[in-house]
Coordinates of C-alpha atoms in Angstrom, one line a residue:
L1 CA 0.4 15.3 37.0
G2 CA 0.5 14.4 33.1
T3 CA -1.3 11.7 33.1
S4 CA -5.0 11.1 33.5
W5 CA -6.5 10.9 37.1
E6 CA -10.4 10.8 38.7
V7 CA -11.2 11.7 42.1
V8 CA -13.7 9.4 43.8
A9 CA -15.0 10.8 47.1
V10 CA -16.6 8.9 49.6
D11 CA -19.9 10.5 51.5
D12 CA -19.5 8.9 55.1
G13 CA -22.9 9.3 55.7
S14 CA -22.1 13.0 56.6
R15 CA -25.0 15.3 58.0
D16 CA -23.2 18.4 56.8
A17 CA -24.1 19.7 53.2
S18 CA -20.9 17.6 51.6
L19 CA -23.2 15.0 49.6
R20 CA -25.3 17.8 48.3
L21 CA -22.2 20.0 46.9
L22 CA -20.4 17.0 45.6
T23 CA -23.0 16.1 43.4
E24 CA -23.7 19.5 42.5
A25 CA -19.2 19.6 41.3
Q26 CA -19.8 16.4 39.7
A27 CA -22.2 18.4 37.1
A28 CA -18.7 20.7 35.6
R29 CA -16.2 18.0 36.9
P30 CA -16.7 15.3 35.2
W31 CA -13.3 13.1 36.8
L32 CA -15.5 13.1 39.4
R33 CA -17.2 10.6 41.3
V34 CA -19.0 10.2 44.1
V35 CA -19.7 6.7 46.7
C36 CA -22.3 7.6 49.4
F37 CA -23.3 5.6 52.3
D38 CA -26.5 6.5 54.2
Q39 CA -24.8 6.3 57.9
N40 CA -21.2 6.7 59.2
R41 CA -19.4 2.9 58.3
G42 CA -15.8 4.4 59.2
Q43 CA -12.7 5.3 57.5
T44 CA -11.9 1.5 56.8
A45 CA -15.3 1.4 55.5
A46 CA -15.1 4.8 53.4
F47 CA -11.3 3.2 51.7
L48 CA -12.7 0.3 50.4
A49 CA -15.3 1.6 48.6
G50 CA -13.4 4.3 47.2
F51 CA -10.7 1.1 45.8
R52 CA -13.9 -0.7 44.5
A53 CA -15.3 2.1 42.5
A54 CA -11.4 3.8 41.3
R55 CA -11.0 2.7 37.5
G56 CA -6.6 4.0 38.3
E57 CA -4.1 1.0 38.8
I58 CA -2.5 3.7 41.3
L59 CA -4.5 4.3 44.0
V60 CA -4.3 7.7 46.3
T61 CA -6.3 7.7 49.4
M62 CA -6.6 11.1 51.8
D63 CA -8.9 12.5 54.2
A64 CA -11.1 14.8 53.5
D65 CA -10.0 16.9 57.0
L66 CA -8.0 19.4 54.7
Q67 CA -5.3 18.2 56.8
N68 CA -3.1 16.9 54.1
D69 CA -2.9 19.0 51.0
P70 CA -2.7 17.4 47.8
K71 CA -0.2 19.3 46.1
D72 CA 2.2 16.1 47.7
I73 CA 0.3 13.6 46.1
P74 CA 2.9 14.3 43.1
K75 CA 5.8 13.4 45.9
L76 CA 3.9 10.2 46.6
L77 CA 3.7 9.2 42.5
E78 CA 7.3 10.0 42.1
R79 CA 8.0 7.1 44.2
M80 CA 5.5 4.2 43.0
P81 CA 8.3 3.3 39.3
E82 CA 10.0 1.9 42.9
Y83 CA 7.5 0.5 44.7
D84 CA 4.0 -0.8 45.1
V85 CA 3.5 1.2 48.6
V86 CA 4.0 5.1 49.4
C87 CA 3.3 6.1 52.7
G88 CA 3.1 9.5 53.4
F89 CA 4.5 10.7 57.2
R90 CA 3.8 14.2 59.2
A91 CA 7.0 14.9 60.3
K92 CA 5.9 18.5 62.1
R93 CA 2.6 17.4 62.6
D94 CA -0.1 20.7 63.5
D95 CA -2.1 18.7 66.2
P96 CA -2.5 19.3 69.5
L97 CA 0.6 18.0 72.0
R98 CA -1.8 15.4 73.6
K99 CA -3.2 14.2 69.6
R100 CA 0.3 14.1 68.7
W101 CA 2.0 11.8 71.9
A102 CA -1.0 9.5 71.4
S103 CA -0.3 8.5 68.1
K104 CA 3.7 8.7 68.7
I105 CA 3.0 5.8 71.6
A106 CA 0.4 4.2 69.4
N107 CA 3.1 3.9 66.4
A108 CA 5.8 3.2 68.9
V109 CA 3.7 -0.2 70.2
R110 CA 2.7 -1.4 67.1
R111 CA 6.4 -0.7 65.1
W112 CA 7.4 -2.7 68.4
V113 CA 4.5 -5.7 68.3
L114 CA 4.3 -5.8 64.6
K115 CA 8.3 -5.3 64.0
D116 CA 7.2 -2.9 61.1
N117 CA 9.4 0.2 60.6
I118 CA 6.2 2.1 59.0
R119 CA 7.2 5.6 61.1
D120 CA 3.3 6.9 60.8
T121 CA 0.1 4.4 59.9
G122 CA -2.6 7.6 60.7
C123 CA -1.3 9.4 57.8
S124 CA -3.9 8.9 55.2
L125 CA -2.2 10.4 52.4
K126 CA -0.6 7.2 50.5
A127 CA -0.2 5.9 47.3
F128 CA -0.8 2.0 46.1
R129 CA -0.8 0.1 42.9
R130 CA -4.3 -1.5 42.8
E131 CA -3.4 -5.1 43.0
C132 CA -1.6 -4.5 46.9
A133 CA -5.1 -2.7 47.3
D134 CA -7.1 -5.7 46.4
C135 CA -4.9 -8.2 48.5
V136 CA -6.2 -6.6 51.6
P137 CA -8.5 -8.5 53.8
P138 CA -11.1 -6.5 55.2
F139 CA -11.6 -5.8 59.1
N140 CA -13.0 -2.5 60.8
G141 CA -9.1 -0.3 61.5
M142 CA -7.8 -1.7 58.6
H143 CA -6.3 1.3 57.0
R144 CA -3.6 1.7 60.6
F145 CA -2.6 -1.6 58.6
F146 CA -2.3 -0.9 55.4
P147 CA 1.2 -1.0 54.7
I148 CA 2.5 -3.5 56.8
L149 CA -0.8 -6.3 55.8
M150 CA 0.7 -5.0 52.0
A151 CA 4.7 -5.3 52.9
A152 CA 3.6 -9.6 54.3
Q153 CA 2.1 -10.1 51.1
G154 CA 5.9 -9.2 49.6
F155 CA 4.6 -5.6 47.9
R156 CA 7.6 -3.1 48.8
V157 CA 7.1 -0.2 50.9
T158 CA 8.7 3.3 50.9
Q159 CA 7.3 6.7 53.3
V160 CA 7.8 10.2 51.8
E161 CA 7.9 12.8 54.0
V162 CA 4.3 14.9 53.6
G163 CA 3.3 18.5 54.9
H164 CA 0.2 18.5 57.8
R165 CA -1.9 21.5 58.3
P166 CA -4.4 21.9 61.5
R167 CA -7.8 20.5 60.7
E168 CA -10.4 23.0 58.6
A169 CA -12.8 20.1 58.8
G170 CA -15.1 17.0 60.5
A171 CA -13.5 16.3 63.7
S172 CA -11.3 13.3 64.5
K173 CA -13.3 10.5 64.9
Y174 CA -10.3 8.6 67.3
G175 CA -8.9 8.9 70.9
T176 CA -5.7 7.7 73.0
L177 CA -7.3 4.3 73.2
D178 CA -8.1 4.0 69.9
R179 CA -4.8 4.8 68.4
L180 CA -3.4 2.3 70.7

């Protein structure tokens, strides 16, 4: 990246070997910081904990399910000089048809109700200036509305196409009704 960076990994009470592996990895990786919850608190709580723990001025969010490629992070950062929030969107999703349709419907309803233009709020690959993350009110499910909440505060928001891969880790916590 040509700049200093850190990774804040939030273990959301997982029952697998994630915490052990992250803790072991810290010894050889001074840029890795780990935040651990004793139980699953959800994606919004995990993002908020990561925001609080992060030391940088630009924050990048990404799920641990390996569906987004960290190699897309520079695409988001390229746009940061012009924008305050850069959202990834999955133009070519590698998900089952029912999941793609559920997301299309949920995104369409949200765009219609809120009059926003964000294509894919379900893509967790996003970049924010710290002041954007600090200004949103915490509530359960807030992660779905990051770009809309930040745009409502007057921040400049854009979208960038990012890759999408089949899920290799974890299980989706959202169904059709959750998305809607």
